[in-house]
CSV table of C-alpha atoms and ligand atoms in Angstrom, one decimal:
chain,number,residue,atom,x,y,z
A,1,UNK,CA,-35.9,60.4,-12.1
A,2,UNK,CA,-34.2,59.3,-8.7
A,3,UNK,CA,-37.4,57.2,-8.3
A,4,UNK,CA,-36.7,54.9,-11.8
A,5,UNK,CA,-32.7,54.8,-10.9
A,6,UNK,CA,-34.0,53.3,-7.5
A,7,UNK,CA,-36.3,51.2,-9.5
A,8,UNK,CA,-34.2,49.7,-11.7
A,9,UNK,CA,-31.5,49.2,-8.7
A,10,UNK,CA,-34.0,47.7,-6.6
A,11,UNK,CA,-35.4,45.1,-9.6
A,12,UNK,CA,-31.8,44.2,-10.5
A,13,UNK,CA,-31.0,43.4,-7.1
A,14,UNK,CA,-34.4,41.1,-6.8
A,15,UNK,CA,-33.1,39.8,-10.6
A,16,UNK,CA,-30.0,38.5,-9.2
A,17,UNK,CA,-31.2,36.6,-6.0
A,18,UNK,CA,-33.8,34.8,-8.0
A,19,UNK,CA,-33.8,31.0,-7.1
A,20,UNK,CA,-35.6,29.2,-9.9
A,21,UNK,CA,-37.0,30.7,-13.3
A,22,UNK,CA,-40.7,31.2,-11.6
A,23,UNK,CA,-39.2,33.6,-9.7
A,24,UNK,CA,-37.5,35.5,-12.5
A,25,UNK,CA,-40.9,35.1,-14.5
A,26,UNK,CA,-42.8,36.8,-11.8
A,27,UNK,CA,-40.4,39.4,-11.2
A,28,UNK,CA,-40.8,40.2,-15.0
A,29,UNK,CA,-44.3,40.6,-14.3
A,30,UNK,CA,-43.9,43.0,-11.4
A,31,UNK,CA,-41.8,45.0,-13.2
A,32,UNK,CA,-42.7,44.6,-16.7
A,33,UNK,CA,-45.6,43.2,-17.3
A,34,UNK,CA,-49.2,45.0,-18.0
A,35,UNK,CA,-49.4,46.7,-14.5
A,36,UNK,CA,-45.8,46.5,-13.6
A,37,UNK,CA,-44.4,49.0,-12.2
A,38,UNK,CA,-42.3,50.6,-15.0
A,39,UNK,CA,-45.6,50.2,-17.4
A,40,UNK,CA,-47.1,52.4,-14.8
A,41,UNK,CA,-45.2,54.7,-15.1
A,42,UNK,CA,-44.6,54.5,-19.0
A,43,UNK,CA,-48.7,54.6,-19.2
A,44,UNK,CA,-48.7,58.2,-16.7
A,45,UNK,CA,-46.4,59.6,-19.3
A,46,UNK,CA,-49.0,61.5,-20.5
A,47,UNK,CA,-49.3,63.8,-17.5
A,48,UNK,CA,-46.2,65.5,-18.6
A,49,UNK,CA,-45.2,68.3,-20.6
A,50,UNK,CA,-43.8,67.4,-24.0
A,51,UNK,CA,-40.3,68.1,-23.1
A,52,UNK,CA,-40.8,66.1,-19.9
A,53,UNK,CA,-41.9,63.0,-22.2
A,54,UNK,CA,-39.6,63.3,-23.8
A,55,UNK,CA,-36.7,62.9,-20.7
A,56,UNK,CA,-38.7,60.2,-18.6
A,57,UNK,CA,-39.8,58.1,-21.7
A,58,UNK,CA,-35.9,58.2,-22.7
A,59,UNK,CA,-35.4,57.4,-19.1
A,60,UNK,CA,-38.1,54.7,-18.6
A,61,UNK,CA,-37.3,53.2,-22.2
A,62,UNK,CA,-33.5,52.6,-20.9
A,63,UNK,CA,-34.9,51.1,-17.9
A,64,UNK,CA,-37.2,48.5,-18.8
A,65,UNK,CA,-34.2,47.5,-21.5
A,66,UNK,CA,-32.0,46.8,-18.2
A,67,UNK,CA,-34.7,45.3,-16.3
A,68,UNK,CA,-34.9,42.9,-19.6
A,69,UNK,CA,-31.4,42.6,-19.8
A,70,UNK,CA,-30.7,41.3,-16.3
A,71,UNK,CA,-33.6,39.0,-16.8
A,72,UNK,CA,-32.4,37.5,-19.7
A,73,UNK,CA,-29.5,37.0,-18.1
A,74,UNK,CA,-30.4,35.3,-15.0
A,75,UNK,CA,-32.5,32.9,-17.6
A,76,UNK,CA,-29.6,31.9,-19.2
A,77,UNK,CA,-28.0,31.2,-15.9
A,78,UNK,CA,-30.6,28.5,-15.1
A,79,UNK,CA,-30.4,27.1,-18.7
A,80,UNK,CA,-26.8,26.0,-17.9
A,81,UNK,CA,-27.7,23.7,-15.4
A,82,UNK,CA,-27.4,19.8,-16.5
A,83,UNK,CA,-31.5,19.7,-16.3
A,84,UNK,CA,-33.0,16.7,-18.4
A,85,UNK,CA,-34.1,18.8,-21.0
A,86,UNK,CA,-30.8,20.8,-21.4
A,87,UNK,CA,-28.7,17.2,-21.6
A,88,UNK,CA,-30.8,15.9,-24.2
A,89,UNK,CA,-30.2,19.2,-26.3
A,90,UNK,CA,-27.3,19.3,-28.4
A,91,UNK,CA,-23.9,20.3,-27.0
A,92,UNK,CA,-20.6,20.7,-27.9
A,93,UNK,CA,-18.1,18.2,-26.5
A,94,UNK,CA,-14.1,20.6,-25.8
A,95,UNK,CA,-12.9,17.9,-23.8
A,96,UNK,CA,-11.7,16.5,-27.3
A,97,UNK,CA,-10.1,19.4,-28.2
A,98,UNK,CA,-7.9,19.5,-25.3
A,99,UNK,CA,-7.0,15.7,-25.3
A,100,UNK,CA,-3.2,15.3,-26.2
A,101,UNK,CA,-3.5,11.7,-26.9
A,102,UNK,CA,-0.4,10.8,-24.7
A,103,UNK,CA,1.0,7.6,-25.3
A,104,UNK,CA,-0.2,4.7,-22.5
A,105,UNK,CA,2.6,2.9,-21.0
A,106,UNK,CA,2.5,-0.6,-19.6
A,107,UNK,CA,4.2,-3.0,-17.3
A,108,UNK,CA,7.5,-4.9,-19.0
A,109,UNK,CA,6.7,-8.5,-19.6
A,110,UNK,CA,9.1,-9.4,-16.8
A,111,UNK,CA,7.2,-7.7,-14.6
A,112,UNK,CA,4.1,-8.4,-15.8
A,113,UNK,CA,4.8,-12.2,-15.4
A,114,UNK,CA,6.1,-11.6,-11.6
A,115,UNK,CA,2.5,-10.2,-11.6
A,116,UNK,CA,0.9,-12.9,-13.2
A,117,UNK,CA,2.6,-16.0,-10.9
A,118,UNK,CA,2.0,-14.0,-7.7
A,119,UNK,CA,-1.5,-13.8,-8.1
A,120,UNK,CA,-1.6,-17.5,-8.3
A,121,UNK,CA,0.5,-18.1,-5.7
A,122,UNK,CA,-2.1,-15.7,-3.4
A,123,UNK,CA,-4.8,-17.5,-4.3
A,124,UNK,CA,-2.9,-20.4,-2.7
A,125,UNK,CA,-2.4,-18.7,0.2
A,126,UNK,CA,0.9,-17.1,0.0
A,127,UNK,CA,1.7,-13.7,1.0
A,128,UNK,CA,4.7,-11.5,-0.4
A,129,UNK,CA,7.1,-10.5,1.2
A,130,UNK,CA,10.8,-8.8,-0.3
A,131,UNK,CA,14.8,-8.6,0.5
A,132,UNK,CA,17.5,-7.2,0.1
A,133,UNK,CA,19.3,-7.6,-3.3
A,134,UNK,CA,23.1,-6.6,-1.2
A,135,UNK,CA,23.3,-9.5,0.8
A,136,UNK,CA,26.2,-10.8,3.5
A,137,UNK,CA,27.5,-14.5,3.2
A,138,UNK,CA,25.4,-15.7,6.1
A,139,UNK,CA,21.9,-15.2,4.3
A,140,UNK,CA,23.4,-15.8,0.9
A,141,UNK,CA,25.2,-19.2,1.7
A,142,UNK,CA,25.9,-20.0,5.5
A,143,UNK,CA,22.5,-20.3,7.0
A,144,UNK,CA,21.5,-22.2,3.1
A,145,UNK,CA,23.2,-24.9,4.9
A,146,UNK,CA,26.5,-24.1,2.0
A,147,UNK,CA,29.7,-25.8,2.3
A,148,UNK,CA,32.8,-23.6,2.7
A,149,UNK,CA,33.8,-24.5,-0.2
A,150,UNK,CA,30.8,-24.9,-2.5
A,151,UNK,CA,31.6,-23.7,-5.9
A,152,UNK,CA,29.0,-21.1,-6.3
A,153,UNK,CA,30.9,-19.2,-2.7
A,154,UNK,CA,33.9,-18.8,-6.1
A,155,UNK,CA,34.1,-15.5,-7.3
A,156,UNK,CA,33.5,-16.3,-10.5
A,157,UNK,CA,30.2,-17.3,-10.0
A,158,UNK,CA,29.6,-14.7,-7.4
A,159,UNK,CA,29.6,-10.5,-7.5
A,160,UNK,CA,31.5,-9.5,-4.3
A,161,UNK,CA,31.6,-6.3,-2.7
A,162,UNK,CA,34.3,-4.2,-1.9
A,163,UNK,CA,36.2,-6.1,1.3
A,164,UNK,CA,34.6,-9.1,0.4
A,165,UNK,CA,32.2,-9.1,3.2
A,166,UNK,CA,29.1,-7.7,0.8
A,167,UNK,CA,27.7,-9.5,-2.4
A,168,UNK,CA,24.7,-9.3,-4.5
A,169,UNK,CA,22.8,-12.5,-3.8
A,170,UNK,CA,22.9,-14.7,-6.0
A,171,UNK,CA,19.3,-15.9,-5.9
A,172,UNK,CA,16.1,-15.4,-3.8
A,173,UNK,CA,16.4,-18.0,-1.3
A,174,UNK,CA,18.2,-15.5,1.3
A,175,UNK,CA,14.7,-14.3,1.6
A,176,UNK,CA,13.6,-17.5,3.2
A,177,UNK,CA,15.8,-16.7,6.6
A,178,UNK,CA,15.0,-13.3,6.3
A,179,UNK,CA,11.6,-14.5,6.7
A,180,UNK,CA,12.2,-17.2,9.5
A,181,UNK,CA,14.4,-15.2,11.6
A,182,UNK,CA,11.4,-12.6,12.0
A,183,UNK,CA,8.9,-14.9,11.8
A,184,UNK,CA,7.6,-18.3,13.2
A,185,UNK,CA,5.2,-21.0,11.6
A,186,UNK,CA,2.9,-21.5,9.9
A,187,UNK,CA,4.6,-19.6,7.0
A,188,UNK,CA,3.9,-19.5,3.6
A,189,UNK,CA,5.7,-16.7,1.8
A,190,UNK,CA,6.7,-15.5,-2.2
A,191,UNK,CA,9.5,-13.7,-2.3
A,192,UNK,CA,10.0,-11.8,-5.8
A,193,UNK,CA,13.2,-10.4,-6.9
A,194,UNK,CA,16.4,-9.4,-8.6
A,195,UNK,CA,19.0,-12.0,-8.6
A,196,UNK,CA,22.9,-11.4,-10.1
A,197,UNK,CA,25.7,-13.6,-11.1
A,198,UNK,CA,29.2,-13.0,-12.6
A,199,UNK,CA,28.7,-14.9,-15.6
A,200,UNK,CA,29.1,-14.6,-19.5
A,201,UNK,CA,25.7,-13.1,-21.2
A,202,UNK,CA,24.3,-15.3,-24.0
A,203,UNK,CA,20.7,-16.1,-25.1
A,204,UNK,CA,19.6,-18.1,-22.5
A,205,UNK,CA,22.2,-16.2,-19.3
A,206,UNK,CA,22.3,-12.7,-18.3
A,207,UNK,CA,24.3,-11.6,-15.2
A,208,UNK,CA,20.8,-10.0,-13.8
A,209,UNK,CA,17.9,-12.0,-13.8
A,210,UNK,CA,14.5,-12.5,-11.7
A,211,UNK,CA,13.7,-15.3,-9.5
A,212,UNK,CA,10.7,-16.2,-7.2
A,213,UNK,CA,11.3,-17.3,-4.0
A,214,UNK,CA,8.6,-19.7,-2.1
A,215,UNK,CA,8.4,-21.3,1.8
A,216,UNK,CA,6.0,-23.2,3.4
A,217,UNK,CA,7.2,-23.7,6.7
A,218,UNK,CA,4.6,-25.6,9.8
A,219,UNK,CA,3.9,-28.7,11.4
A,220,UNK,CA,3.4,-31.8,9.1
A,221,UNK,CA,4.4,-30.0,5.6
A,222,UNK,CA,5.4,-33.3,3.1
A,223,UNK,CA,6.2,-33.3,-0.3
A,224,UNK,CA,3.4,-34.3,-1.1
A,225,UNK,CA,2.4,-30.4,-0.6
A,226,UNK,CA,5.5,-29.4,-2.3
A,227,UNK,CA,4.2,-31.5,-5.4
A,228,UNK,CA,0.0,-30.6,-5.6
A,229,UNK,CA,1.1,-26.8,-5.4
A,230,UNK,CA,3.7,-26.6,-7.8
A,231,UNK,CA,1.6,-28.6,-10.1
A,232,UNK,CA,-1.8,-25.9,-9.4
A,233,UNK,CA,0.9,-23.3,-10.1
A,234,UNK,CA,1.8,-25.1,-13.4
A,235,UNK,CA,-2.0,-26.1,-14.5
A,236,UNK,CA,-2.8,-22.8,-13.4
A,237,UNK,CA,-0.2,-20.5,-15.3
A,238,UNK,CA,0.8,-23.3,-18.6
A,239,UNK,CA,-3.2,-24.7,-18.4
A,240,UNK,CA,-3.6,-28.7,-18.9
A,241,UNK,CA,-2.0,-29.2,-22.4
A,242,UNK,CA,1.4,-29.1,-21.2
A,243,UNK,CA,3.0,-31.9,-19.2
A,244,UNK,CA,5.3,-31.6,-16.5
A,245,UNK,CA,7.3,-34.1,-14.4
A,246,UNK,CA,9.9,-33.4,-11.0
A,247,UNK,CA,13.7,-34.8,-11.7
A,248,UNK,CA,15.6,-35.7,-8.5
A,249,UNK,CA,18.5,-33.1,-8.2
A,250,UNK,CA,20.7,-31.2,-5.6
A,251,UNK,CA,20.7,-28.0,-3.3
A,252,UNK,CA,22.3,-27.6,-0.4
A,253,UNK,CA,19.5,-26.1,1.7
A,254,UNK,CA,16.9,-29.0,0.7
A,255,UNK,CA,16.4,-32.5,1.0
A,256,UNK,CA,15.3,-34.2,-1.0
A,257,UNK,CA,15.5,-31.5,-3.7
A,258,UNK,CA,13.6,-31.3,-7.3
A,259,UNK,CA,13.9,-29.6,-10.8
A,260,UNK,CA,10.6,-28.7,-12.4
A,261,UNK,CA,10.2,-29.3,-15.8
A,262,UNK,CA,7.3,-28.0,-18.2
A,263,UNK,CA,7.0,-29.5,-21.4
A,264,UNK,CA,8.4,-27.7,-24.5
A,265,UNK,CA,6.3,-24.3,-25.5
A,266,UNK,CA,7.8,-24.2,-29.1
A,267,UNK,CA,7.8,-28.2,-29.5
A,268,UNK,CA,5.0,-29.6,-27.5
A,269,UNK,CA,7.7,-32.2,-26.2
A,270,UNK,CA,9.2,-33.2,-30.2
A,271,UNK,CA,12.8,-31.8,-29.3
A,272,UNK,CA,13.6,-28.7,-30.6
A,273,UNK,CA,16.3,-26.4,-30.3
A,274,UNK,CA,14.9,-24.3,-27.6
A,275,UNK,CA,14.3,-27.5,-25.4
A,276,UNK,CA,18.0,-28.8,-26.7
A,277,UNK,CA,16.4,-31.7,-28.1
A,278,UNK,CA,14.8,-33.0,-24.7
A,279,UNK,CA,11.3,-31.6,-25.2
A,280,UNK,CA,11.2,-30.4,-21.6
A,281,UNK,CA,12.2,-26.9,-20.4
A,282,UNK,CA,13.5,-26.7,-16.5
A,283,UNK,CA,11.2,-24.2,-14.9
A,284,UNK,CA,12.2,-24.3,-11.2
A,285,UNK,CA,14.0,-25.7,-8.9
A,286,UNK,CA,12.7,-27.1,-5.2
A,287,UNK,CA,12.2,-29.0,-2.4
A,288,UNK,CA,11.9,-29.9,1.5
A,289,UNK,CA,14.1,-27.7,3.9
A,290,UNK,CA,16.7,-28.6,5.0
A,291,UNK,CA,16.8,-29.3,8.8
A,292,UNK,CA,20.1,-27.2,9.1
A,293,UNK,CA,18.3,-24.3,7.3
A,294,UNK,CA,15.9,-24.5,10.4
A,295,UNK,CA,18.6,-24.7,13.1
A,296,UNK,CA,20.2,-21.9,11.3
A,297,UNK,CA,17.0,-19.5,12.4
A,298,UNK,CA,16.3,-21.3,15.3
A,299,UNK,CA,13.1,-23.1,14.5
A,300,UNK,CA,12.9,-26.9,16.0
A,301,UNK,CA,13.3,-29.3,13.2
A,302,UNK,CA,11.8,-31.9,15.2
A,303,UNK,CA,8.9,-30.0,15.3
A,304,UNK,CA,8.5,-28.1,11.9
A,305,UNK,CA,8.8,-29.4,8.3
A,306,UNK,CA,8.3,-27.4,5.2
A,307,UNK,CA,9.2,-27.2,1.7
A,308,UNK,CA,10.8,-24.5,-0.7
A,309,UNK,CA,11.0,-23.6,-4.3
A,310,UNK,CA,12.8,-21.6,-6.5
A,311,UNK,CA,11.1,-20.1,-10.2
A,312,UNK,CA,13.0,-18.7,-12.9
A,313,UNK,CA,10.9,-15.5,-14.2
A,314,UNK,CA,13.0,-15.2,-17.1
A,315,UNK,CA,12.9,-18.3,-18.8
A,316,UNK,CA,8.5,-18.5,-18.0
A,317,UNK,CA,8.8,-15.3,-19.6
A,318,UNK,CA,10.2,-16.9,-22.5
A,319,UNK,CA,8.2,-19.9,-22.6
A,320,UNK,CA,5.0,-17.6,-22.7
A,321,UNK,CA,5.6,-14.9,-24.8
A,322,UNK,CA,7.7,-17.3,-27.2
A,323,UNK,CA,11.1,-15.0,-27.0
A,324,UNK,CA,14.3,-16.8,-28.1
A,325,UNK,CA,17.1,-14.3,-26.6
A,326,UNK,CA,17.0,-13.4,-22.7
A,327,UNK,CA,18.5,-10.4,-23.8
A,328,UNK,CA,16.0,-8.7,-25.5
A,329,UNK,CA,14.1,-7.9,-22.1
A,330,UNK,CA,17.3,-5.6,-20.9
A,331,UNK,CA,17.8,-3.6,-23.9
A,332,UNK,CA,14.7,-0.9,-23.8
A,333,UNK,CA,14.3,-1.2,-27.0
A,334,UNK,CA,10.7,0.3,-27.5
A,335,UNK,CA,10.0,-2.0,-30.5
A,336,UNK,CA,10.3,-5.1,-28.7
A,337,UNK,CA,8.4,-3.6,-25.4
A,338,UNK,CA,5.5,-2.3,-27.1
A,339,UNK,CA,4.3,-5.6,-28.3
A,340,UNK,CA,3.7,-7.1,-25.0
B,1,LIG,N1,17.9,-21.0,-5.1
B,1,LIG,C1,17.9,-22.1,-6.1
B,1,LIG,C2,18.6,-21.6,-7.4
B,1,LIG,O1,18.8,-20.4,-7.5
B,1,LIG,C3,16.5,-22.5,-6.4
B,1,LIG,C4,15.8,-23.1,-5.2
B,1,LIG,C5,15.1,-22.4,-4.3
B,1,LIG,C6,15.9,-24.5,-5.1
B,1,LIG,C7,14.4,-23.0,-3.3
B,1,LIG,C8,15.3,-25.1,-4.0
B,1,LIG,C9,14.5,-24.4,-3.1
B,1,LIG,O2,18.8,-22.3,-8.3
């Protein structure tokens, strides 16, 4: 009796350490089969006494249904693998039951579009490089070459800080000297961001919008540069069925300076009343550093030309998506989100 519980330990044992289904096969037939060792002794039954029979073949039968059991087992273990043969049988797919079918997010146009007119601008070249959005007067206005008493320095153009000496800049050009004071040519830099003014909200102003700061800053930078890459930016981003044309206009930290315009999204260029009847749509504004903006960080403006620009992200927003109010992108509302 101690000899089958040893048996059935002992097979068991073997059962379990099995590597392939071979193995389990021929341990089936050392065990099981027609001279295995439990038929052995199931076969020299007979020597015993009826009684006897009666205990070992009770015994033996209980045995050879654990040695099956374990094999059976250890089968099934090697039927779970992802074999060829068990992938092309059919199986149940829980992943689906378990799915909660969140809602997927997205960017918001505005950024979306920052997005978008970056990637141009890399592929031209330009890295990226940020600011900060709590500026002092110097990077604001000072070093942008600013008279003291230019009109946008008023407070009612500009958010001070407490004590005055603080304000959120007013647009993205302070990241230019940022980037010349810690850098020196050749530079060619975007500067994304938040810009903020103290003015009245309506459907084409907000108090917070987003410009896009550009500099190309090295030896022998013309206009002519300024020009062929704002125009690949425009091809690029508006494709070749829009025009666009540069209008002479004013900043204080270029000269000469430009306005951008791209031709009328909602009109093609017929007047309408998102163009105000002109059929163009100002875009951004630009033009050739100003040799004080150099001095200002130290460069030599004898030696080093370069050009600078200024894009609305807002209003190209508008243009491409076709949205009439500037508002609509600050209110959250999911129904207007969800559609971009
Ligand atoms: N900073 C200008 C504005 O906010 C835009 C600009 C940037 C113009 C760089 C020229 C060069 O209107």
């Amino acid at each position: 009796m101690n000899n089958i519980e040893e048996i059935v330990k002992k097979a068991s044992e073997q059962i379990q350490k099995a590597q392939n289904l071979e193995a389990v096969e021929a341990l089936k037939t050392q065990y099981l089969g027609k001279s295995g060792e439990i038929t052995k002794l199931l076969k020299s039954l007979s020597e015993y006494s009826v009684e006897e029979k009666k205990k070992i073949g009770a015994l033996l039968n209980c045995a050879k249904k654990d040695i099956e059991a374990e094999i059976e087992k250890r089968k099934e273990f090697f039927a779970s693998f992802e074999t060829e043969e068990n992938m092309k049988k059919e199986r149940t797919d829980f992943s689906s039951a378990f799915s909660f079918n969140f809602p997927k997010g997205h960017l918001h146009p505005i950024s979306q579009t920052i997005e978008d007119i970056s990637a141009i601008f890399k592929s031209l070249g330009f890295e990226t490089a940020q600011g900060p959005e709590i500026e002092t007067d110097w990077y604001n206005f000072e070093a942008l070459n600013h008279p003291a008493d230019h009109p946008a320095r008023d407070i009612q153009d500009t958010f001070y800080l407490e004590g005055m000496k603080n304000l959120l800049r007013t647009h993205t050009s302070p990241g230019q000297i940022h980037v010349m004071e810690n850098q020196q040519p050749p530079i060619k830099v975007i500067v994304p961001g938040r810009v903020y003014r103290n003015e009245a909200s309506d459907a084409s102003h907000s108090s917070t919008f987003h410009q896009i700061e550009g500099l190309s800053v090295d030896k022998n930078v013309t206009f002519i540069d300024l020009k062929s890459t704002l125009t690949l930016y425009a091809r690029n981003f508006f494709g070749f069925d829009l025009d666009i044309r540069f209008r002479p206009s004013y900043f204080p930290f270029t000269e000469p300076s430009a306005e951008m315009d791209v031709q009328c999204f909602f009109c093609k260029g017929k007047g309408c009343g998102v163009c105000k009847g002109t059929g163009w749509i100002e875009i951004l504004g630009c033009g050739m550093v100003h040799p004080n903006v150099l001095k200002a960080v130290k460069y030599d403006s004898e030696k080093y030309t370069g050009y600078a620009f200024g894009i609305g992200v807002e209003r190209i927003a508008m243009l491409k998506y076709g949205i009439d109010d500037i508002r609509l992108f600050y209110e959250n509302d999911l129904r207007f989100l969800r559609q971009f």
